[in-house]
CSV table of C-alpha atoms and ligand atoms in Angstrom, one decimal:
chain,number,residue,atom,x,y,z
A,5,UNK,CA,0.0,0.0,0.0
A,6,UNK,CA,0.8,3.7,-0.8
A,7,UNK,CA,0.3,6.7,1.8
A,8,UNK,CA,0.2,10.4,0.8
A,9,UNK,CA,-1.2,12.8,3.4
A,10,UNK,CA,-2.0,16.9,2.2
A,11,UNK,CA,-3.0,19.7,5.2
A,12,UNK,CA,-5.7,22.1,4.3
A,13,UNK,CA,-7.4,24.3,6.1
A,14,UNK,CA,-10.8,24.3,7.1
A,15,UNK,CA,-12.5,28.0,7.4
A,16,UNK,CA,-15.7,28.5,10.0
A,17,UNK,CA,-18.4,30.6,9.4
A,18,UNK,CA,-18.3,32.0,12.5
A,19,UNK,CA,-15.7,32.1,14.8
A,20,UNK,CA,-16.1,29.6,16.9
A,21,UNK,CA,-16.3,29.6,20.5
A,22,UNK,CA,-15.9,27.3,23.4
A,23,UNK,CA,-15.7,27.6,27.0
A,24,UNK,CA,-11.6,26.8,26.5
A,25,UNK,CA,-11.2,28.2,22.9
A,26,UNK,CA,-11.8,30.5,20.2
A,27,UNK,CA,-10.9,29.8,16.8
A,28,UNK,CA,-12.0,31.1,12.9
A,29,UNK,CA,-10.0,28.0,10.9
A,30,UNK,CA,-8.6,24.9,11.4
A,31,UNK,CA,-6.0,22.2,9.6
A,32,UNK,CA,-6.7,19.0,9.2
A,33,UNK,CA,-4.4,16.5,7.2
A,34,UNK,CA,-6.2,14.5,4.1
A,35,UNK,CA,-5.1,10.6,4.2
A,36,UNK,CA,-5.2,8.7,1.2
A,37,UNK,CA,-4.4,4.8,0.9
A,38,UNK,CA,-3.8,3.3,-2.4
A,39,UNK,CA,-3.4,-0.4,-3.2
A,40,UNK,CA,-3.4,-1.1,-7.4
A,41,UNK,CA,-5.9,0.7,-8.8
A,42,UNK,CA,-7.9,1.4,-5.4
A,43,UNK,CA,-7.5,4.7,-3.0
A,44,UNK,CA,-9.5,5.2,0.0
A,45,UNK,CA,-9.2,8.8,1.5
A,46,UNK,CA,-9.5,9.3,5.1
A,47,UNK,CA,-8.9,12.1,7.7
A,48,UNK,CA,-7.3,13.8,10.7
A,49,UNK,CA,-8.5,17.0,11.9
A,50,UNK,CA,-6.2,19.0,14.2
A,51,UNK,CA,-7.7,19.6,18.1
A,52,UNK,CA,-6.0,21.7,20.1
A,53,UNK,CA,-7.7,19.8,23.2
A,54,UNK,CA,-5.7,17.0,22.5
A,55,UNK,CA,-2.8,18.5,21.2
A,56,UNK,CA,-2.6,17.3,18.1
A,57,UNK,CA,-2.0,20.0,15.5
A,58,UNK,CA,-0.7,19.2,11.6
A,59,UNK,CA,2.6,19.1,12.6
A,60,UNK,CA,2.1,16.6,15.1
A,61,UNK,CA,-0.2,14.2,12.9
A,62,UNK,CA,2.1,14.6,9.5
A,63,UNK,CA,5.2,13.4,11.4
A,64,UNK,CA,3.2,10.9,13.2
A,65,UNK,CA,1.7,9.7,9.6
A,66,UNK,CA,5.6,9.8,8.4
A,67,UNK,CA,6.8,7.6,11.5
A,68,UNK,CA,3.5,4.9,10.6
A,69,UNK,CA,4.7,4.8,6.8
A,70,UNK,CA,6.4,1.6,7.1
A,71,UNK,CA,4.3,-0.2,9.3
A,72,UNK,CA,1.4,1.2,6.7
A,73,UNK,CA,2.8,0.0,3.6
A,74,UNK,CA,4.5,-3.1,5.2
A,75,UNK,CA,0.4,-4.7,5.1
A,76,UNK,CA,0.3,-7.3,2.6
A,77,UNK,CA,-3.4,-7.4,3.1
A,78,UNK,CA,-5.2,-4.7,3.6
A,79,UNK,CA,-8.3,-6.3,4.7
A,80,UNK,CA,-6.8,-6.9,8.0
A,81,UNK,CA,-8.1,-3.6,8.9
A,82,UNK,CA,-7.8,-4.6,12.9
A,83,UNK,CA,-4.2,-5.5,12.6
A,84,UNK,CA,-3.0,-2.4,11.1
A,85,UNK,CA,-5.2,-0.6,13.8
A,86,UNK,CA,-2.9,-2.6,16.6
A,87,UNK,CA,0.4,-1.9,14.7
A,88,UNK,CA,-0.3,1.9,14.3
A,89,UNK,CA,-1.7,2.0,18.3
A,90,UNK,CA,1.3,0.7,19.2
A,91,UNK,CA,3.4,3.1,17.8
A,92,UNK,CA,2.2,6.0,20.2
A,93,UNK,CA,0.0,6.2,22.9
A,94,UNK,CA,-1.2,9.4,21.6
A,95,UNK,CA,-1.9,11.0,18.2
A,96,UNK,CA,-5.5,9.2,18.4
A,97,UNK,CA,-6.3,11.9,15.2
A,98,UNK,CA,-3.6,10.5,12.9
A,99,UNK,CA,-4.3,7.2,13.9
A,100,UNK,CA,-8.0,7.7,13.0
A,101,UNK,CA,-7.3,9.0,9.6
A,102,UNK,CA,-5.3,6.2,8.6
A,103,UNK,CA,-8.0,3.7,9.9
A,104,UNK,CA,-10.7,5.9,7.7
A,105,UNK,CA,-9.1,5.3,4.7
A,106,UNK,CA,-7.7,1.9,5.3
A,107,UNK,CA,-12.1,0.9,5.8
A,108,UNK,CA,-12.9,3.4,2.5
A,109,UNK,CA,-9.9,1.6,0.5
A,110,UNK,CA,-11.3,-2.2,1.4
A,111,UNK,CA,-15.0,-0.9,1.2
A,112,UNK,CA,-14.1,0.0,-2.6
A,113,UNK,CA,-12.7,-2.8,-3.3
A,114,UNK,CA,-15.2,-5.2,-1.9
A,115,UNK,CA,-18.1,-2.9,-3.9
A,116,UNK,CA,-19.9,-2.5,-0.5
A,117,UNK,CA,-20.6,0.5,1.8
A,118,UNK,CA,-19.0,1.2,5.0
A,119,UNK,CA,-21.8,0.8,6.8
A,120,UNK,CA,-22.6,-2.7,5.4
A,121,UNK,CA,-19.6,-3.7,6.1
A,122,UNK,CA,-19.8,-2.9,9.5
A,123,UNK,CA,-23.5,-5.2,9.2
A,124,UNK,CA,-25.6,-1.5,9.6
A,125,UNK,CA,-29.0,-0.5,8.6
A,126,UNK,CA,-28.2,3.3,6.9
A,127,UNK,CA,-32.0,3.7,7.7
A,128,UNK,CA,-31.7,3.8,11.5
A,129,UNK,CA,-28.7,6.4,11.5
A,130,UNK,CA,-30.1,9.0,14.1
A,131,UNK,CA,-30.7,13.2,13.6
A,132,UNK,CA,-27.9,15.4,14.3
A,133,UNK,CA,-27.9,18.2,16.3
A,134,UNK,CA,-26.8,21.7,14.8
A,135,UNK,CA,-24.1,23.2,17.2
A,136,UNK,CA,-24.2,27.4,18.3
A,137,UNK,CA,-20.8,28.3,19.8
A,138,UNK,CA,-20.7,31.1,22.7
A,139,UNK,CA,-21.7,34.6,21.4
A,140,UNK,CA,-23.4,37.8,22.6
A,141,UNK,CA,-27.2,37.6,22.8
A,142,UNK,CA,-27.5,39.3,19.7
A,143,UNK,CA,-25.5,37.2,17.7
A,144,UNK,CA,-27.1,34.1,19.3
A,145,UNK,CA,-30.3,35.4,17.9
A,146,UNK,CA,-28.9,35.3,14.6
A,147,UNK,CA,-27.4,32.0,14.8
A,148,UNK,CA,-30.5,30.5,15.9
A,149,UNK,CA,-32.5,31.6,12.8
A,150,UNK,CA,-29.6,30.0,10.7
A,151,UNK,CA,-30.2,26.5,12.3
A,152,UNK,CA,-34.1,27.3,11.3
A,153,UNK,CA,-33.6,23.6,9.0
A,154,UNK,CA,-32.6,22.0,12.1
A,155,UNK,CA,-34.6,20.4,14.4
A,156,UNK,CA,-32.0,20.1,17.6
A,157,UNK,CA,-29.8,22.3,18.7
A,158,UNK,CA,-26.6,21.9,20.9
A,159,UNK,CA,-25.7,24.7,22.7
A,160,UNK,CA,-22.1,25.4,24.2
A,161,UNK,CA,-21.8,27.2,27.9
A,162,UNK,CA,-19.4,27.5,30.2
A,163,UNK,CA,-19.2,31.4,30.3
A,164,UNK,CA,-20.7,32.2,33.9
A,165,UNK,CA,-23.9,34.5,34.0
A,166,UNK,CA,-23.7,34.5,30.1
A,167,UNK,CA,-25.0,31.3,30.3
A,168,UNK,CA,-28.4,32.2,31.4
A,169,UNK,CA,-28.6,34.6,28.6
A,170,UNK,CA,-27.8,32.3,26.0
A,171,UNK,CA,-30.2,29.9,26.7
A,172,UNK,CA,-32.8,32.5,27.4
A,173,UNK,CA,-31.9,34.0,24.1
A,174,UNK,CA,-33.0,30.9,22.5
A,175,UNK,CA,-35.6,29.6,24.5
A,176,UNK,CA,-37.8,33.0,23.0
A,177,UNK,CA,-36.8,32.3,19.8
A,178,UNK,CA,-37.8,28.4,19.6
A,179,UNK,CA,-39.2,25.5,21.4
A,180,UNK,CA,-36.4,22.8,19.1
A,181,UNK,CA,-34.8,20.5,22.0
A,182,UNK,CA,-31.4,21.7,23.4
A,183,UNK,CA,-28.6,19.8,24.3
A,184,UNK,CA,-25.6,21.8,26.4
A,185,UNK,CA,-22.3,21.2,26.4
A,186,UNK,CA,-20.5,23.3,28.8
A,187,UNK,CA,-16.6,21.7,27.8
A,188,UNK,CA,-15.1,21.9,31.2
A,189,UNK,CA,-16.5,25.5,31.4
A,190,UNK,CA,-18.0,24.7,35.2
A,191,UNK,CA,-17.1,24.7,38.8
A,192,UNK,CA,-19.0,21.8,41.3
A,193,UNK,CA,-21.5,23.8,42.8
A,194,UNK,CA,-22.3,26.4,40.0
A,195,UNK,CA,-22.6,23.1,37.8
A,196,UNK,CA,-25.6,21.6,39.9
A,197,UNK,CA,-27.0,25.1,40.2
A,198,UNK,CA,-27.0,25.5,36.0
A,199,UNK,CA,-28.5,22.3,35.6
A,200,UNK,CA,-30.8,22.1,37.9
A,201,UNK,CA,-32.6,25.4,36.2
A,202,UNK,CA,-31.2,24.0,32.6
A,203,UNK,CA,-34.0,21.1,33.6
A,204,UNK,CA,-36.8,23.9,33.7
A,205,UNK,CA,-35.5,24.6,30.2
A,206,UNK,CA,-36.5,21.4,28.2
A,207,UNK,CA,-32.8,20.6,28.1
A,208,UNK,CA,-32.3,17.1,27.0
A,209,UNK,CA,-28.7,16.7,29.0
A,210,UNK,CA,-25.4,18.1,30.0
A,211,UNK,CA,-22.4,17.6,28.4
A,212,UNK,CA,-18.7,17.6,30.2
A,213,UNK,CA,-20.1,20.2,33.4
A,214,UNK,CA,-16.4,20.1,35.0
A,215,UNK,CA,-12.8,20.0,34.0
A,216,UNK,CA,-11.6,16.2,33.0
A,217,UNK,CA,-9.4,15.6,36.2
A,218,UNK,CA,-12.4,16.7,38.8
A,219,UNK,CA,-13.1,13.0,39.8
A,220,UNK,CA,-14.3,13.8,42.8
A,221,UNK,CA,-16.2,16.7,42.3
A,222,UNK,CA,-18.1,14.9,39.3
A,223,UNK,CA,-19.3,12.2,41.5
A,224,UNK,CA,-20.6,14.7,43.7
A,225,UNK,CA,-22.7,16.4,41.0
A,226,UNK,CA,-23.2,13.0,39.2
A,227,UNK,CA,-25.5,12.7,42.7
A,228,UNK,CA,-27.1,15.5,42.8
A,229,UNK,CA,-27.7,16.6,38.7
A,230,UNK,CA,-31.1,17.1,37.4
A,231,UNK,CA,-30.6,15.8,34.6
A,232,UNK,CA,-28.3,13.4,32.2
A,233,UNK,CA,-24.4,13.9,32.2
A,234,UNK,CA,-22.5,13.1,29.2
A,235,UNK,CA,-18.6,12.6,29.5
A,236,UNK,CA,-16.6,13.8,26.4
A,237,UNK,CA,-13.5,15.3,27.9
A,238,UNK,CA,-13.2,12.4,30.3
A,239,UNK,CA,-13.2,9.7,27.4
A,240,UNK,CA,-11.0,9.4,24.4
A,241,UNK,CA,-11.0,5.4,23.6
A,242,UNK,CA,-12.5,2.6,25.0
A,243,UNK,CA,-10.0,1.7,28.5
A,244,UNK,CA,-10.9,5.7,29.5
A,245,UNK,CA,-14.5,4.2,29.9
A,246,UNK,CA,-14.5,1.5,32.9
A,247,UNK,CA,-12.7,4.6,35.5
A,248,UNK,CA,-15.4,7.1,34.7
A,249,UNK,CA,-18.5,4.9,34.0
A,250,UNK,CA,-19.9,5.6,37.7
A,251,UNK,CA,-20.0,9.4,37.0
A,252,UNK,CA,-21.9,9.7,34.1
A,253,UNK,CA,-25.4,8.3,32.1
A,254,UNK,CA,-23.4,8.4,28.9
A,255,UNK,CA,-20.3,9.1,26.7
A,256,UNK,CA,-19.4,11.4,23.2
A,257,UNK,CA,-17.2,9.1,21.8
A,258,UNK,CA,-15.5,10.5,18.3
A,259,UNK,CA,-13.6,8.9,15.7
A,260,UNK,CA,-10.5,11.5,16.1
A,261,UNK,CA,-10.2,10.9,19.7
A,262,UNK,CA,-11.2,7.1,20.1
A,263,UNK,CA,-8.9,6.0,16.8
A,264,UNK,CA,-10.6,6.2,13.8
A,265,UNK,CA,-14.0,3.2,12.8
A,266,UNK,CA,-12.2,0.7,14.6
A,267,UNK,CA,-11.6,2.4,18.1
A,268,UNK,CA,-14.6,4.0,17.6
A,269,UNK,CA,-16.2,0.6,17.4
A,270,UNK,CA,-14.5,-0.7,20.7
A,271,UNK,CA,-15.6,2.6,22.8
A,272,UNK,CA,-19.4,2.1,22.1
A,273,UNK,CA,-19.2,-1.3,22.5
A,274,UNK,CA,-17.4,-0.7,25.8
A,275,UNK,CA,-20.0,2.0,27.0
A,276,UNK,CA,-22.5,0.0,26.4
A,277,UNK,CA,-21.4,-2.8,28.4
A,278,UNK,CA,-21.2,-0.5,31.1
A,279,UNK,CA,-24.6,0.7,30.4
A,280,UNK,CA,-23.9,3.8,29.2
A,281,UNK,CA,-25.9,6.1,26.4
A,282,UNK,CA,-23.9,6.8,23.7
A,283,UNK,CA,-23.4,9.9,21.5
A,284,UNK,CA,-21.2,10.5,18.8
A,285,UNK,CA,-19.2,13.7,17.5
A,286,UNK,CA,-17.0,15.3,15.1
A,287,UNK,CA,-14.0,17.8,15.1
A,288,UNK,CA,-14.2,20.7,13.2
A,289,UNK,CA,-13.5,18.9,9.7
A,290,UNK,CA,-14.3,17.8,6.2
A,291,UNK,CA,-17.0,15.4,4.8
A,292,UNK,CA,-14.4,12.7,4.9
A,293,UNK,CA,-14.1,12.6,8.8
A,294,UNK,CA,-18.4,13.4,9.0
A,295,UNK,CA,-19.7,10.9,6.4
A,296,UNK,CA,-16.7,8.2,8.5
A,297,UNK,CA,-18.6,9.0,11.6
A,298,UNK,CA,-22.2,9.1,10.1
A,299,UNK,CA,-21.4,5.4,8.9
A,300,UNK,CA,-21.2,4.1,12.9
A,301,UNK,CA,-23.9,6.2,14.0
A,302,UNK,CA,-26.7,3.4,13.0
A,303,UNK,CA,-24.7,2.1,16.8
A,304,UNK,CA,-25.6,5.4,19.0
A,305,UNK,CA,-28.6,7.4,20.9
A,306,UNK,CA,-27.8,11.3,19.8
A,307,UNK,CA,-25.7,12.6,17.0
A,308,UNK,CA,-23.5,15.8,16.8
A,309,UNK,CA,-21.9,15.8,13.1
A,310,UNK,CA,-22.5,18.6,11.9
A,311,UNK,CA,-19.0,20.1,11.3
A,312,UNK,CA,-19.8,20.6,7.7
A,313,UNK,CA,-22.7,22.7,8.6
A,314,UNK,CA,-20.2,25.2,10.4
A,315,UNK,CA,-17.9,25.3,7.8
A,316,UNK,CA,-17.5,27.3,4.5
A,317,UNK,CA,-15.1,25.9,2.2
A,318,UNK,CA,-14.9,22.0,2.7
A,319,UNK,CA,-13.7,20.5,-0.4
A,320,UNK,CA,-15.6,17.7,-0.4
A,321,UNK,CA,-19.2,16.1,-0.3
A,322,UNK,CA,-20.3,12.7,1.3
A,323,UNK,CA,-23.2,12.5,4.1
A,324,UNK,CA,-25.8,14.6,3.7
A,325,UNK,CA,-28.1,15.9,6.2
A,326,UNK,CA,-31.8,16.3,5.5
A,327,UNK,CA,-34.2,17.8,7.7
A,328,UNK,CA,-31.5,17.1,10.3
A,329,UNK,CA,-31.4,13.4,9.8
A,330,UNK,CA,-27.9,12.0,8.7
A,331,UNK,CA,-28.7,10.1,5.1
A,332,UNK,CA,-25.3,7.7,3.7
A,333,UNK,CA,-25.0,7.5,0.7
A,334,UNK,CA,-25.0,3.9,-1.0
A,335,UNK,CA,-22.1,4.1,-3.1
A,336,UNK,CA,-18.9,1.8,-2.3
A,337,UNK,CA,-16.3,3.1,0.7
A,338,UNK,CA,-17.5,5.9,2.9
A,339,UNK,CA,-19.0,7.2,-0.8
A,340,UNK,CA,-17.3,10.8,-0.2
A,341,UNK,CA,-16.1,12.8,-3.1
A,342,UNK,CA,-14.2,16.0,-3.9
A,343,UNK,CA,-16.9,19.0,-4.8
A,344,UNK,CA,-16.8,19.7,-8.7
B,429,MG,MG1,-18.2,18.2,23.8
């Protein structure tokens, strides 16, 4: 096998805020595999979370290259996943790329769909929410009228009394269910407090309330919270589940954090042997990373893909979302293509 890799950026509509960042762009790194007459394209977006940035994910792409085109077979999609994890116990984003386009490559050449492959039913993939980053009331306004085609909306918070105001903001403009992610943004106490009146607000549940390394603090308001809490920080693959499964009703696993289709795989599987709902969510990134995702999320409860709703120059097409609800389509490999 073959592996070339290209950085692009990816611009944001708006710039986007978080409780821990602000950002207008982001690079992501383009992965494609080629065996004969076969490529399969893949992808790993840059997170500054996790530190990994393009840098980071070219060399680790550069250090995989033999292990990569040392397969014979590239159907053994699970050993290259083991060979490549062993290499680092980071760079989860470069190691997902890889594993996109290794399951595009051997989708294409088998004539089947990802999610076929994976034994999936494209008709139960679930509705994804449409994301609106931190912003003045005023701006929130506007962004809420944008998401007008979309029938959920996840909201971030984590920016004190702001918070109220946001959600106020929105709640006058629309009754569409909200789902908060507050990305660390949250101290103990002032996290029960929100939720508690976030539960007066038809707020479906809460998404990381406290910094990743509160342990203690999140079983106190795992206690006391009004509603669902849904660990994304806390998890990146599948061993992170088992230590945190006590504090939380479910988990937002993503492909760049968990290790592309195949860790992906092993964290739901794992949160739902411990019981745990499952949600699954993007980067900020192309179609290729989206549509990857969109292929596993027949597997999950609630869907948040909708980076390439947020973005304005993504070079390619693949998933498309109608009326909210994620539709694949049926051609062969994660059927994603560059825009003519
Ligand atoms: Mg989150």
């Amino acid at each position: 096998m073959n592996l070339d890799f290209t950085t692009i950026r990816v611009d944001l509509i708006h710039t986007f805020t978080v409780a821990s960042s602000s950002s207008k762009f982001r690079n992501t790194v383009v992965v494609t595999l080629s065996d004969n007459d076969t490529n399969g394209t893949g992808e790993a977006p840059s997170s500054s979370r996790y530190a990994e940035d393009d840098t980071s994910i070219t060399k680790f792409l550069e250090d995989a290259r033999d292990t990569v085109t040392r397969l014979d077979d590239p159907f053994c999609i699970e050993e290259l996943w083991v060979a490549i994890d062993r290499l680092s116990t980071e760079n989860m984003a470069a190691k997902s790329g890889l594993n996109i386009a290794l399951f595009d490559l051997v989708g294409k050449k088998l004539g089947v769909p990802v999610y076929q492959l994976l034994g999936l039913n494209p008709a139960e993939t679930p509705i994804t929410s449409f994301t609106i980053g931190i912003d003045q009331p005023e701006k929130i306004k506007l962004k809420v009228a944008e998401a007008e085609p979309h029938p959920v909306l996840k909201v971030k918070l984590g920016q004190g009394d702001l918070d109220y105001d946001i959600i106020k903001t929105i709640k006058n403009a629309t009754d569409k269910p909200i789902r908060v992610d507050a990305n660390e943004g949250w101290q103990r106490d002032e996290a029960v407090r929100k939720i508690e009146w976030l539960a007066t607000q038809k707020v479906e549940y809460v998404e990381q309330p406290l910094p990743a390394d509160r342990l203690d603090d999140m079983k106190w308001v795992h206690e006391r919270s009004a509603l669902p809490v849904f660990a994304d920080e806390n998890v990146k693959r599948a061993s992170d589940i088992p230590g945190i499964a006590a504090l939380f009703d479910g988990v937002n696993i993503k492909l760049a954090k968990a290790g592309g289709i195949t860790g992906a795989l092993k964290a739901i599987h794992t949160a739902r042997a411990h019981g745990l709902k499952v949600m699954l969510g993007c980067m900020v990134e192309t179609a290729v990373a989206s549509t990857a995702a969109a292929h596993l999320s027949p597997l999950v409860d609630y869907a948040d893909l909708d980076s390439t709703l947020l973005t304005k120059n993504d070079p390619f097409e693949g998933v498309k979302i109608v009326d909210g609800k994620l539709v694949l389509g049926r051609e062969p490999g994660l059927d994603v293509r560059k825009k003519t």
